[in-house]
mmCIF file of C-alpha atoms in Angstrom:
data_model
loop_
_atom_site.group_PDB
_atom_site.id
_atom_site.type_symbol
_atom_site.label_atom_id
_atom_site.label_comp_id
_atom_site.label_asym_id
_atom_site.label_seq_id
_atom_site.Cartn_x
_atom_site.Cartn_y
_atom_site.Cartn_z
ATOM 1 C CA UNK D 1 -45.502 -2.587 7.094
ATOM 2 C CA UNK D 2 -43.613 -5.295 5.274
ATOM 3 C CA UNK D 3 -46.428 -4.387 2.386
ATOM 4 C CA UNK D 4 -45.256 -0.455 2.696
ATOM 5 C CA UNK D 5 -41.827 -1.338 2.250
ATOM 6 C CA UNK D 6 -42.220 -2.689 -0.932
ATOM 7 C CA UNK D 7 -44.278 -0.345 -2.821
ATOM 8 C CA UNK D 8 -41.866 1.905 -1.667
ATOM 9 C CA UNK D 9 -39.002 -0.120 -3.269
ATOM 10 C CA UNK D 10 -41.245 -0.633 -6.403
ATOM 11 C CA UNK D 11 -41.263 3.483 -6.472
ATOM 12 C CA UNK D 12 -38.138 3.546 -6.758
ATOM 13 C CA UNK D 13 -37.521 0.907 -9.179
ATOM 14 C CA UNK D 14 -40.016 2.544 -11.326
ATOM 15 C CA UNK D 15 -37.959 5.811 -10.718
ATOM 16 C CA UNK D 16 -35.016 3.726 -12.627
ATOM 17 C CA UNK D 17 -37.771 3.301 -15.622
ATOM 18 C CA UNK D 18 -38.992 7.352 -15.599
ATOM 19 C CA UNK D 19 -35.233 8.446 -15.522
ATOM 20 C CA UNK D 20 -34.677 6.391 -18.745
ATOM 21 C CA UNK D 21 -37.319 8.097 -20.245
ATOM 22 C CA UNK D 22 -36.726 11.482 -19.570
ATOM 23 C CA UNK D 23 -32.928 10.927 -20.714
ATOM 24 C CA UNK D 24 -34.385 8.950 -23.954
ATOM 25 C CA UNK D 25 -36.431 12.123 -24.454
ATOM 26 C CA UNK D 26 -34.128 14.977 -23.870
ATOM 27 C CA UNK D 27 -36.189 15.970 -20.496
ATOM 28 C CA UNK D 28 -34.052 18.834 -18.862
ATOM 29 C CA UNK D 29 -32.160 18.473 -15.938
ATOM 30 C CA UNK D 30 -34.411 19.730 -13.390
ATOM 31 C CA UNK D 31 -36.679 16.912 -14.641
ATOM 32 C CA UNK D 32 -34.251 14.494 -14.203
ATOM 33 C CA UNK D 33 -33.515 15.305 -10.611
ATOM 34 C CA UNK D 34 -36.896 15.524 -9.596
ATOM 35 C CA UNK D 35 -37.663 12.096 -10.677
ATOM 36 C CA UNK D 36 -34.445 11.155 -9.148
ATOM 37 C CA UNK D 37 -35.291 12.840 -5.859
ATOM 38 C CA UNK D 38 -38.862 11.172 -5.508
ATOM 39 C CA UNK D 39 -37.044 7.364 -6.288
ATOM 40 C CA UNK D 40 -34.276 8.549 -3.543
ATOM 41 C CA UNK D 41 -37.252 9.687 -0.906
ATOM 42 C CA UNK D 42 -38.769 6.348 -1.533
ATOM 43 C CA UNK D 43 -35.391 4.047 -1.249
ATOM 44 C CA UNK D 44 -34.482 5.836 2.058
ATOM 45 C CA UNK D 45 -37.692 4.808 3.395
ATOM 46 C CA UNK D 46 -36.905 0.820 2.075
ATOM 47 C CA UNK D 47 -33.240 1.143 3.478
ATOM 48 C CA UNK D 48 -34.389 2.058 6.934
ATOM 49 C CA UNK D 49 -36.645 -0.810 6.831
ATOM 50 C CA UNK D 50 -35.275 -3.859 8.817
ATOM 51 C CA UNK D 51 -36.160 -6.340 6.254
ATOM 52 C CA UNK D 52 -35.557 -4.609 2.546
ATOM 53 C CA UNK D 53 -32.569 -3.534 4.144
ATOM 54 C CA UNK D 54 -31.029 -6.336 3.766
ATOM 55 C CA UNK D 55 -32.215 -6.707 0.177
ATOM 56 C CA UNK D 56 -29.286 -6.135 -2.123
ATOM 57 C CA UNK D 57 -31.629 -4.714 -4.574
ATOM 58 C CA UNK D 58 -32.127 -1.601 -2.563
ATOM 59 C CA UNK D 59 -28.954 -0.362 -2.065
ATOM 60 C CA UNK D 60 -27.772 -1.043 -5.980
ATOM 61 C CA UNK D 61 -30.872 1.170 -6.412
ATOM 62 C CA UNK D 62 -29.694 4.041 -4.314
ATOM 63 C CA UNK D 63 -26.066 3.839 -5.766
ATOM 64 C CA UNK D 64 -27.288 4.483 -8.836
ATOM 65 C CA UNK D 65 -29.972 6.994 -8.407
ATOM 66 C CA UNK D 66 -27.142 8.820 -6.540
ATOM 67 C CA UNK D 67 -24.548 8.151 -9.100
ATOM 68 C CA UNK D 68 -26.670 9.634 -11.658
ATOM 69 C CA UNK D 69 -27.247 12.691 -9.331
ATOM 70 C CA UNK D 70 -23.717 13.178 -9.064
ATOM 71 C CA UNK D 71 -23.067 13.717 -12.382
ATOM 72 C CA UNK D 72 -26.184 15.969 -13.555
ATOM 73 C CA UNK D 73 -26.117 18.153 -10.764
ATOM 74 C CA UNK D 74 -24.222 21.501 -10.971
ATOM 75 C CA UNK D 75 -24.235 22.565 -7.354
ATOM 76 C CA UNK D 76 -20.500 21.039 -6.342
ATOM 77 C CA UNK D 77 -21.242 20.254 -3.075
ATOM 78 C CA UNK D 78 -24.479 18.440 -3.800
ATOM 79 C CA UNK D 79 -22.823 16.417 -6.396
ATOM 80 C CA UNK D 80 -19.677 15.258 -4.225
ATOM 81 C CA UNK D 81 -22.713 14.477 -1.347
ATOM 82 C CA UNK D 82 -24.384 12.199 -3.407
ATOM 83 C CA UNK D 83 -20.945 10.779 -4.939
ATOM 84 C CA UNK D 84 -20.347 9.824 -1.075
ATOM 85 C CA UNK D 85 -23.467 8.428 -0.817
ATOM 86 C CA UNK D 86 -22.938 6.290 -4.305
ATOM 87 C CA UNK D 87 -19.636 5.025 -3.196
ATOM 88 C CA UNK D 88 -20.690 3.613 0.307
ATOM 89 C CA UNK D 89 -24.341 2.162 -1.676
ATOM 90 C CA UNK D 90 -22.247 0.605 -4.088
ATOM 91 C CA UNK D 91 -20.131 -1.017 -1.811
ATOM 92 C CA UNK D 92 -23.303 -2.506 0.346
ATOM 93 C CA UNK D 93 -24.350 -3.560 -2.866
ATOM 94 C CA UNK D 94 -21.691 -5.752 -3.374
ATOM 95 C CA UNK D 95 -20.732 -6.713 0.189
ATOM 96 C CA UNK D 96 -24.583 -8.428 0.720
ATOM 97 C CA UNK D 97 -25.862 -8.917 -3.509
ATOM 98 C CA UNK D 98 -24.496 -12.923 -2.766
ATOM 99 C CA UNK D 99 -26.462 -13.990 -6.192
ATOM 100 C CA UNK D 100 -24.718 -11.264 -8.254
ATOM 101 C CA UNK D 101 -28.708 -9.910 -9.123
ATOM 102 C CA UNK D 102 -27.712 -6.459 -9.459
ATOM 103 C CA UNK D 103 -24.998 -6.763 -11.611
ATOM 104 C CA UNK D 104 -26.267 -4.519 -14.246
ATOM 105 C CA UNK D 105 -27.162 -2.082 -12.049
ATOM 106 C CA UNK D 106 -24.209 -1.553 -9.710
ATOM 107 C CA UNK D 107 -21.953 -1.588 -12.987
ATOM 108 C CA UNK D 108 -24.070 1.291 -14.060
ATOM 109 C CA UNK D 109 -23.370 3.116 -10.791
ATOM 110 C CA UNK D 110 -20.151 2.630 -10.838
ATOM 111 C CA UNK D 111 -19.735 3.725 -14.455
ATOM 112 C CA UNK D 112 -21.533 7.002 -13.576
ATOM 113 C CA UNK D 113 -18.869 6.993 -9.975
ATOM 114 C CA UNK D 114 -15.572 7.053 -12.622
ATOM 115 C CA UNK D 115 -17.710 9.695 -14.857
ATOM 116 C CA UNK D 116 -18.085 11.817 -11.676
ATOM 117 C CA UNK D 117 -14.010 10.795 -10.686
ATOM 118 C CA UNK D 118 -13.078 11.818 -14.068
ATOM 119 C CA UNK D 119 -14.537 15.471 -13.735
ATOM 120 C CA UNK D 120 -12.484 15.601 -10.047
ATOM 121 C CA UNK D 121 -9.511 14.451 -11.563
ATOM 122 C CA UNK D 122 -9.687 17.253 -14.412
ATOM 123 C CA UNK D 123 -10.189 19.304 -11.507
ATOM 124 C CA UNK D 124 -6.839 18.615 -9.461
ATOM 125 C CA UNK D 125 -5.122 18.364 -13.007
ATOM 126 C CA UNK D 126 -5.719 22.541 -13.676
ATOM 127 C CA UNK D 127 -5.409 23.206 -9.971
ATOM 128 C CA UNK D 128 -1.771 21.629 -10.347
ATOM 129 C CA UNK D 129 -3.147 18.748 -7.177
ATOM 130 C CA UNK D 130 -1.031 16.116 -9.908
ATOM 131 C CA UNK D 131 -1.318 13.394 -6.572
ATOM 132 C CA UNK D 132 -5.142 13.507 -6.781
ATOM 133 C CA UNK D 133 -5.281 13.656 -10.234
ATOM 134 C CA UNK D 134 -3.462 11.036 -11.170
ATOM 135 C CA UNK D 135 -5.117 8.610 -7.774
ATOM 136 C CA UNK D 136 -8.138 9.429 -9.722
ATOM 137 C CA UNK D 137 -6.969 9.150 -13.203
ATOM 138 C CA UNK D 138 -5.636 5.731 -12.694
ATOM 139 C CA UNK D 139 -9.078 4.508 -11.262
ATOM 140 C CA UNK D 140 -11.186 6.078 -14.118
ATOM 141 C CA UNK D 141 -8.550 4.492 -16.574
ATOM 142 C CA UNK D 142 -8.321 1.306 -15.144
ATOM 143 C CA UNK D 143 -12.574 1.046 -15.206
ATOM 144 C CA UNK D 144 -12.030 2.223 -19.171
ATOM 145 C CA UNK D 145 -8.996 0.563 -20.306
ATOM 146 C CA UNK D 146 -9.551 1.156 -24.049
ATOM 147 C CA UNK D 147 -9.814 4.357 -23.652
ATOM 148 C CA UNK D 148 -6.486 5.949 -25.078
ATOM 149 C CA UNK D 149 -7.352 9.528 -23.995
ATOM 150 C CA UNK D 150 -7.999 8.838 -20.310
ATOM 151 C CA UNK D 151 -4.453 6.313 -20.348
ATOM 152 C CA UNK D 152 -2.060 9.097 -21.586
ATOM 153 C CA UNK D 153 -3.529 11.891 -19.298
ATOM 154 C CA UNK D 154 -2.971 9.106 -16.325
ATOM 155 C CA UNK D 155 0.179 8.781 -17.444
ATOM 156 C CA UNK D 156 1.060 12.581 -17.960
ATOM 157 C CA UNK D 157 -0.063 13.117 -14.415
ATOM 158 C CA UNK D 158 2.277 10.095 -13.069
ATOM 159 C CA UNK D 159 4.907 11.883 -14.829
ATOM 160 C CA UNK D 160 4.014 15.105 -12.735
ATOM 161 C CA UNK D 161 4.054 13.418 -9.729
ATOM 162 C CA UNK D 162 7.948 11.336 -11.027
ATOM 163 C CA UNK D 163 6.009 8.130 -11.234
ATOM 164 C CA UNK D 164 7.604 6.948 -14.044
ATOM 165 C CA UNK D 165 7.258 3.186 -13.723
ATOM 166 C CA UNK D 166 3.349 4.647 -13.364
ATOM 167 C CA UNK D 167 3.645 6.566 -16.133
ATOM 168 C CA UNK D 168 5.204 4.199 -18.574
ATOM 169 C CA UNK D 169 2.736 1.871 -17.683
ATOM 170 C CA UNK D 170 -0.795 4.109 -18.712
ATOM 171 C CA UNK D 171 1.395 5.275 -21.583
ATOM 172 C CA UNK D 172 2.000 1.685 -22.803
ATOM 173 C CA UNK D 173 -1.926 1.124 -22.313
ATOM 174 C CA UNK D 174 -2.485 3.937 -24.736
ATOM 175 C CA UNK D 175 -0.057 2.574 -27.528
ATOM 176 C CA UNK D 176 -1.407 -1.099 -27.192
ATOM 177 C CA UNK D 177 -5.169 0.241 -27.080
ATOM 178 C CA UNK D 178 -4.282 1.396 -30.574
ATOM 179 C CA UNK D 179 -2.907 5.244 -29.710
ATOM 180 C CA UNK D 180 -1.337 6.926 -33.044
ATOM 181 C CA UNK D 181 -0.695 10.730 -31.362
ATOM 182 C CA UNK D 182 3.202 10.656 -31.712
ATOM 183 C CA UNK D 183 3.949 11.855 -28.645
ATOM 184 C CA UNK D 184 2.751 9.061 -26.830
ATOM 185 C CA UNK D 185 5.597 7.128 -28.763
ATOM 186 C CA UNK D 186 8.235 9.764 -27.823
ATOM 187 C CA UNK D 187 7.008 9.659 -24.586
ATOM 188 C CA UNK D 188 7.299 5.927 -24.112
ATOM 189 C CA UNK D 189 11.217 6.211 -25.704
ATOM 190 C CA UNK D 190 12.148 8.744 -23.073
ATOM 191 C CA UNK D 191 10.945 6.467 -20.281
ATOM 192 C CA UNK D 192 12.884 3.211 -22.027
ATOM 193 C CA UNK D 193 16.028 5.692 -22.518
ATOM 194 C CA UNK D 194 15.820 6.643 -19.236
ATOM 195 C CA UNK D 195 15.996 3.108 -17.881
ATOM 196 C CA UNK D 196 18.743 2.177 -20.217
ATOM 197 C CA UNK D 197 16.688 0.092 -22.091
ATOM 198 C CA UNK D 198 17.661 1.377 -25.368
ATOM 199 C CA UNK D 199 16.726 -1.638 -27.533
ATOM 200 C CA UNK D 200 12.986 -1.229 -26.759
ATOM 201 C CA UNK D 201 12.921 2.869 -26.844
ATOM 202 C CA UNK D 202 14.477 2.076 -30.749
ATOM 203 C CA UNK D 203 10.985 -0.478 -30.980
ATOM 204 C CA UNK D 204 9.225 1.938 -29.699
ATOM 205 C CA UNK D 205 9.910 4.874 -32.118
ATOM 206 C CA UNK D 206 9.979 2.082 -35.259
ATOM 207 C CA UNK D 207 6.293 1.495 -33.974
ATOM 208 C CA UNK D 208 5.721 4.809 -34.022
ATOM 209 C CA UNK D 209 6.928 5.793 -37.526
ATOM 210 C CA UNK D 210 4.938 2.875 -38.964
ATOM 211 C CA UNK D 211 1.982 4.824 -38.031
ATOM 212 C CA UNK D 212 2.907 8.576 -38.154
ATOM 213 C CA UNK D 213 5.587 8.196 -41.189
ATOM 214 C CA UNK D 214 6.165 11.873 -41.848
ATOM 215 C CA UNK D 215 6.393 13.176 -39.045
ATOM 216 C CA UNK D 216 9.710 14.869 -38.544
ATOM 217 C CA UNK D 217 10.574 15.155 -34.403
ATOM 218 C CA UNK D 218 9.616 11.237 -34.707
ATOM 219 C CA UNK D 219 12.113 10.801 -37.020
ATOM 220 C CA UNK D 220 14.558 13.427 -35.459
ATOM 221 C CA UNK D 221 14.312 11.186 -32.160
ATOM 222 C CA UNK D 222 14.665 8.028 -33.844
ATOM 223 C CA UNK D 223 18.208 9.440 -35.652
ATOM 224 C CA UNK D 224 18.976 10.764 -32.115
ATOM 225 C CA UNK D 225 18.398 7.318 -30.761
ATOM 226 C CA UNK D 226 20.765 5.295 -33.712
ATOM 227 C CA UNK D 227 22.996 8.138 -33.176
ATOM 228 C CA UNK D 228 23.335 7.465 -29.208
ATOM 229 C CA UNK D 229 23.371 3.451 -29.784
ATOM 230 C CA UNK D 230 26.403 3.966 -32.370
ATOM 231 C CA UNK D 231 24.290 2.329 -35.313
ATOM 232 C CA UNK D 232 25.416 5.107 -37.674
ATOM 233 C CA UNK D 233 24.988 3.223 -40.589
ATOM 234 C CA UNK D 234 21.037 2.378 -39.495
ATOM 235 C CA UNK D 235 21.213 6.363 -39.171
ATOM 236 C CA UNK D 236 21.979 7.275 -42.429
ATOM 237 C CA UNK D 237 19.984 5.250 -44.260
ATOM 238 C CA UNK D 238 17.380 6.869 -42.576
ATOM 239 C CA UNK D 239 18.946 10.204 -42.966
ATOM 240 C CA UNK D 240 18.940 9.355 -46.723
ATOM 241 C CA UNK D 241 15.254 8.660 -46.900
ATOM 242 C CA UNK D 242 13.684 11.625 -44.709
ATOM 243 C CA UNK D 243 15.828 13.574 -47.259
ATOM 244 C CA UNK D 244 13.829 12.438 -50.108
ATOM 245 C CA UNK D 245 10.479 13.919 -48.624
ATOM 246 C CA UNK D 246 12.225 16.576 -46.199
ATOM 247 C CA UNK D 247 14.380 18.329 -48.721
ATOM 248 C CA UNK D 248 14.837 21.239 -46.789
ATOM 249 C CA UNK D 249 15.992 20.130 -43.739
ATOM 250 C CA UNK D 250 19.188 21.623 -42.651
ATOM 251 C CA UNK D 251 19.853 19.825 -39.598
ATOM 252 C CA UNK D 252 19.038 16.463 -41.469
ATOM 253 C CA UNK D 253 21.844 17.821 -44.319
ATOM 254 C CA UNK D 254 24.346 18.616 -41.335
ATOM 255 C CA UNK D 255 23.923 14.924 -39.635
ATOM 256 C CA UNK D 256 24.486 13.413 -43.275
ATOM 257 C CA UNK D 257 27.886 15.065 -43.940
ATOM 258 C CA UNK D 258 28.819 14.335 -40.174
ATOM 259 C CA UNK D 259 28.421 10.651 -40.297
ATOM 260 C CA UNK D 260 30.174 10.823 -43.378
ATOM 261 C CA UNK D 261 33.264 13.110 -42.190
ATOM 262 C CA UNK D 262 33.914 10.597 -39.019
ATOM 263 C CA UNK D 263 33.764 7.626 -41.629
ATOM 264 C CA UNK D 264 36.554 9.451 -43.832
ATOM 265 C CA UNK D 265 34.607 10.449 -46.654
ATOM 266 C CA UNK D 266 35.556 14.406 -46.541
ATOM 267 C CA UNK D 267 33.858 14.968 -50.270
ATOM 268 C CA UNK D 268 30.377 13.779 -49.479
ATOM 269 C CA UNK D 269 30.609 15.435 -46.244
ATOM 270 C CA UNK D 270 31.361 18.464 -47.656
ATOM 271 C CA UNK D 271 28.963 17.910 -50.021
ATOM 272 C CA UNK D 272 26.243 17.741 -47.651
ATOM 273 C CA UNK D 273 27.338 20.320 -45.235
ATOM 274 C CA UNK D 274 27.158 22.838 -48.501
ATOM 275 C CA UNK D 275 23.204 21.428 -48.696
ATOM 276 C CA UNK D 276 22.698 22.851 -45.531
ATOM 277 C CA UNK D 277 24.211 26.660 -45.751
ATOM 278 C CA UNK D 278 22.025 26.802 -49.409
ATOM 279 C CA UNK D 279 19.323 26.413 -46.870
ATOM 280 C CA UNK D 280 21.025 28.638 -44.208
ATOM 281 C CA UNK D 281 24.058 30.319 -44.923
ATOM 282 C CA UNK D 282 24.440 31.433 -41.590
ATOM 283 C CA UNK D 283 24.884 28.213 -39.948
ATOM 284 C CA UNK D 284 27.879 27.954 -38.073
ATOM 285 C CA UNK D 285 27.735 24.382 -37.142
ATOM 286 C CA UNK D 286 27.873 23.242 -40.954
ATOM 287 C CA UNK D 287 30.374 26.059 -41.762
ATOM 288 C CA UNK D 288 32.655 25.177 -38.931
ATOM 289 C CA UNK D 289 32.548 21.452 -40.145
ATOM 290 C CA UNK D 290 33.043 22.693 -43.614
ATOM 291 C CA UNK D 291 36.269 23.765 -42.728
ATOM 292 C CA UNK D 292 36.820 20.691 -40.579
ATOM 293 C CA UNK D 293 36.483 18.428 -43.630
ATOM 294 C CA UNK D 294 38.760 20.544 -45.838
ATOM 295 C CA UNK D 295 41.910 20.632 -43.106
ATOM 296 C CA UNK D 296 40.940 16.419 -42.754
ATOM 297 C CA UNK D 297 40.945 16.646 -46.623
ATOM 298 C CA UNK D 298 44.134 18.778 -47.144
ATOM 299 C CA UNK D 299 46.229 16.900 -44.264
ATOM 300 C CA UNK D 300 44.774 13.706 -46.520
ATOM 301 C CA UNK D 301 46.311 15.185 -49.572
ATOM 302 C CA UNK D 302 49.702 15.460 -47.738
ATOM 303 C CA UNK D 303 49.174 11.213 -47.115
ATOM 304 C CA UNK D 304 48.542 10.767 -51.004
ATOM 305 C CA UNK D 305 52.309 11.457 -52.678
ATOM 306 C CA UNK D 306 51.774 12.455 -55.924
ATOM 307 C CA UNK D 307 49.735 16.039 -56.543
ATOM 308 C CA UNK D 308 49.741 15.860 -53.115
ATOM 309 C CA UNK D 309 51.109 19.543 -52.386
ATOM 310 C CA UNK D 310 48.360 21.340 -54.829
ATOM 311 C CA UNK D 311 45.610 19.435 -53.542
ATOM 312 C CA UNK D 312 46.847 20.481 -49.791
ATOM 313 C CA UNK D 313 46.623 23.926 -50.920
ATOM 314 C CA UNK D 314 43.838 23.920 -52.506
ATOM 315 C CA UNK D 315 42.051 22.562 -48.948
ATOM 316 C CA UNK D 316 44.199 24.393 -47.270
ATOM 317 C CA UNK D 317 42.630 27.756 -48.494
ATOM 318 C CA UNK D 318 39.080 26.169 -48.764
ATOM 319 C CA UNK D 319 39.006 25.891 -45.229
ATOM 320 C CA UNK D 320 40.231 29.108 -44.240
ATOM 321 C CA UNK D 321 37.608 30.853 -46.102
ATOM 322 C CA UNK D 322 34.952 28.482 -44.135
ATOM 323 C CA UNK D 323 36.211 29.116 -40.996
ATOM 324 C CA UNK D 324 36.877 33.080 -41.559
ATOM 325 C CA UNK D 325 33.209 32.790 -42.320
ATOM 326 C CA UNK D 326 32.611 30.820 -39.156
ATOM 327 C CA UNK D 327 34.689 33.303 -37.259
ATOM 328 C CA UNK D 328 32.509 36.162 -38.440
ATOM 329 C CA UNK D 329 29.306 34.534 -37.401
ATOM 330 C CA UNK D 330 30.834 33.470 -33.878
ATOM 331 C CA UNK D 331 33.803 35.452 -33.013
ATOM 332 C CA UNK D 332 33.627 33.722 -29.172
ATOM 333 C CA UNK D 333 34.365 30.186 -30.429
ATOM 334 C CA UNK D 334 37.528 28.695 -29.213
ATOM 335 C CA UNK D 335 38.104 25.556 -31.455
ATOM 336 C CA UNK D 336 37.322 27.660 -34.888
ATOM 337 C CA UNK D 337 40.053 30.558 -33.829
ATOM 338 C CA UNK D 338 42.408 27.387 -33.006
ATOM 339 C CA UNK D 339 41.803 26.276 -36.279
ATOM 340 C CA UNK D 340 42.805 29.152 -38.267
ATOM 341 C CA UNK D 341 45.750 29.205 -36.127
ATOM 342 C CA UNK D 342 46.996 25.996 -37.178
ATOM 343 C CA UNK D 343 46.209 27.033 -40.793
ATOM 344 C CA UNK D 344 47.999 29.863 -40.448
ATOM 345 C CA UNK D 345 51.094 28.692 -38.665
ATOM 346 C CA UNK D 346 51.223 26.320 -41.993
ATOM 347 C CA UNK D 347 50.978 29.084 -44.353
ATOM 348 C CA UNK D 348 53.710 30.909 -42.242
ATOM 349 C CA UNK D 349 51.169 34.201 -41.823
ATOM 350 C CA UNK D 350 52.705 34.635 -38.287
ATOM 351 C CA UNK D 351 51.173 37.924 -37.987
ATOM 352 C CA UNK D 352 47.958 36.470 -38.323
ATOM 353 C CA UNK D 353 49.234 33.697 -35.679
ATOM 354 C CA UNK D 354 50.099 36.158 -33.208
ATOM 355 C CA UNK D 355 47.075 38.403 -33.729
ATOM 356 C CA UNK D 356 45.016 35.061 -32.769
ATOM 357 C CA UNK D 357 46.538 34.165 -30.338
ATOM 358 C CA UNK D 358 46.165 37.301 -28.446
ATOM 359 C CA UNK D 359 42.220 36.873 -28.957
ATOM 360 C CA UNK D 360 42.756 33.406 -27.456
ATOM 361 C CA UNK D 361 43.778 34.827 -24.428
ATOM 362 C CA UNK D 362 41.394 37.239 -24.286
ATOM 363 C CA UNK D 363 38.665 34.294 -23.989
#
């Protein structure tokens, strides 16, 4: 009996050797499960035996000849039988292979398990099941560390779920497996930002931009960022040199002349916000600060002494024609109608004054 037991173990090792073959030489499917079916018949039979049994050998041959099964076969529930049945063989495997023998062969199986977990994870992931996914996700990633794909979809799926401690972990195993998508970077800054860690969300977008250096919502986050941390002058150098490749970038143009404007340099940031309405003359946020920088320039001129009266004038009417032009574009703004006001009450136009006013209190 003892004999019987055997053969039928060497059966199904030799099932191993005719499953290589036929994937070696592009044998269908059907092929492969009917090979895998006879070596399965025949490991049963050893399993149920009360000596091979206990043999290690035979249950890190059914874990993988039901691995492989679950994998290749397209009939859902017969695949998530045999993954069952792979699980609880690899983990007899282990619990009695003392000698570490079957290494090779219950890595396989498991291998082909996280394949199989993979495919159930993408699963939950369209059926919106982000829990499941991501339980799964994390396994499969964990078994394939280096690969970047598998990390950020863990982590996108942690995010779904609020994980973020989760999330900024599998996204952090993406960037230091060698990740370039940008996003990933982005990604990774939110998370930092988030936990006030703004130091290492700035490191994390500088690591970014060394390896995606044109890309523009990169950069755009990384201003943001300098911006938020008050290093304005870190900002506008790299305002200065995104405008060298990025030349028509309005919003770039509009940050320029505003870092400039709250430093006191009214000419350059009028300069700049004139850059941006040649690229859109219809944007109200440079034409409103337009006007801004001539009343700071014109109550400037007042400071000066000498000249002081023409150059105020000369502002003075400047920014009225800015902010008539702002008015026009956004009649429902408060501060631009409070604005003319004020340049109106100095130009004694009280008509003007009064006929504002009355729109203010409409609002």
């Amino acid at each position: 009996m003892a004999f019987s037991q055997k053969s039928q173990l060497q059966i199904a090792r030799n099932s191993i050797g005719k499953l290589q073959f036929a994937i070696t030489n592009k044998q269908d499917t059907k092929k492969q499960l009917s090979i895998l079916g006879e070596g399965l018949k025949a490991i049963e039979t050893a399993q149920n035996d009360k000596k091979t049994k206990k043999w290690p050998e035979t249950w890190a041959i059914k874990a993988y000849l039901s691995s492989y099964i679950s994998i290749i076969d397209t009939d859902e529930g017969n695949s998530d039988k045999y993954y069952g049945l792979a699980v609880a063989a690899i983990d007899s495997a282990r619990r009695i292979d003392k000698f570490q023998a079957n290494t090779r062969l219950i890595y396989a199986s498991v291998y082909n398990i996280n394949i199989k977990k993979q495919d159930k994870a993408n699963s939950a992931f369209k059926n919106n099941d982000f829990t499941t996914a991501f339980n799964s996700l994390k396994e499969v990633s964990d078994f394939f560390p280096k690969d970047t794909t598998l990390a950020v979809n863990t982590a996108i799926a942690a995010q779904n779920i609020r994980n973020f401690d989760k999330a900024l972990e599998y996204f952090k195993r993406a960037k230091e497996a060698g990740i370039k998508n940008p996003v990933v970077f982005q990604n990774l800054a939110n998370i930092y930002t988030s936990k006030f860690d703004h130091d290492l969300a700035i490191k994390t977008i500088e690591d970014g931009l060394k390896l995606n250096g044109e890309d523009i919502n990169l950069t755009n986050d990384y201003i943001n960022l300098l911006l938020d941390n008050e290093r304005y002058t870190d900002a506008i150098h790299v305002i200065e040199s995104t405008l060298k490749v990025d030349k028509n970038n309005k919003l770039l143009y509009f940050l320029y002349g505003y870092l400039y404007q709250n430093s006191g340099n009214y000419n350059t940031a009028a300069l700049s916000y004139s850059k941006a309405l040649n690229i859109d003359e219809n944007y109200f946020d440079a034409i409103y600060q337009l006007g801004l920088a001539y009343v700071d320039s014109a109550n400037e001129a007042l400071k000066s002494g000498k000249d002081g009266s023409q150059k105020f004038s000369s502002f003075i009417n400047r920014a009225e024609i800015a902010l008539l032009q702002a008015h026009e574009i956004n009649q429902n703004d408060k501060s631009t109608v409070q604005l003319l006001i004020d340049i109106y009450t100095r130009k004694n136009k009280l008509d003007k004054v009064q006929e504002l006013k009355s729109k203010l209190e409409e609002f």
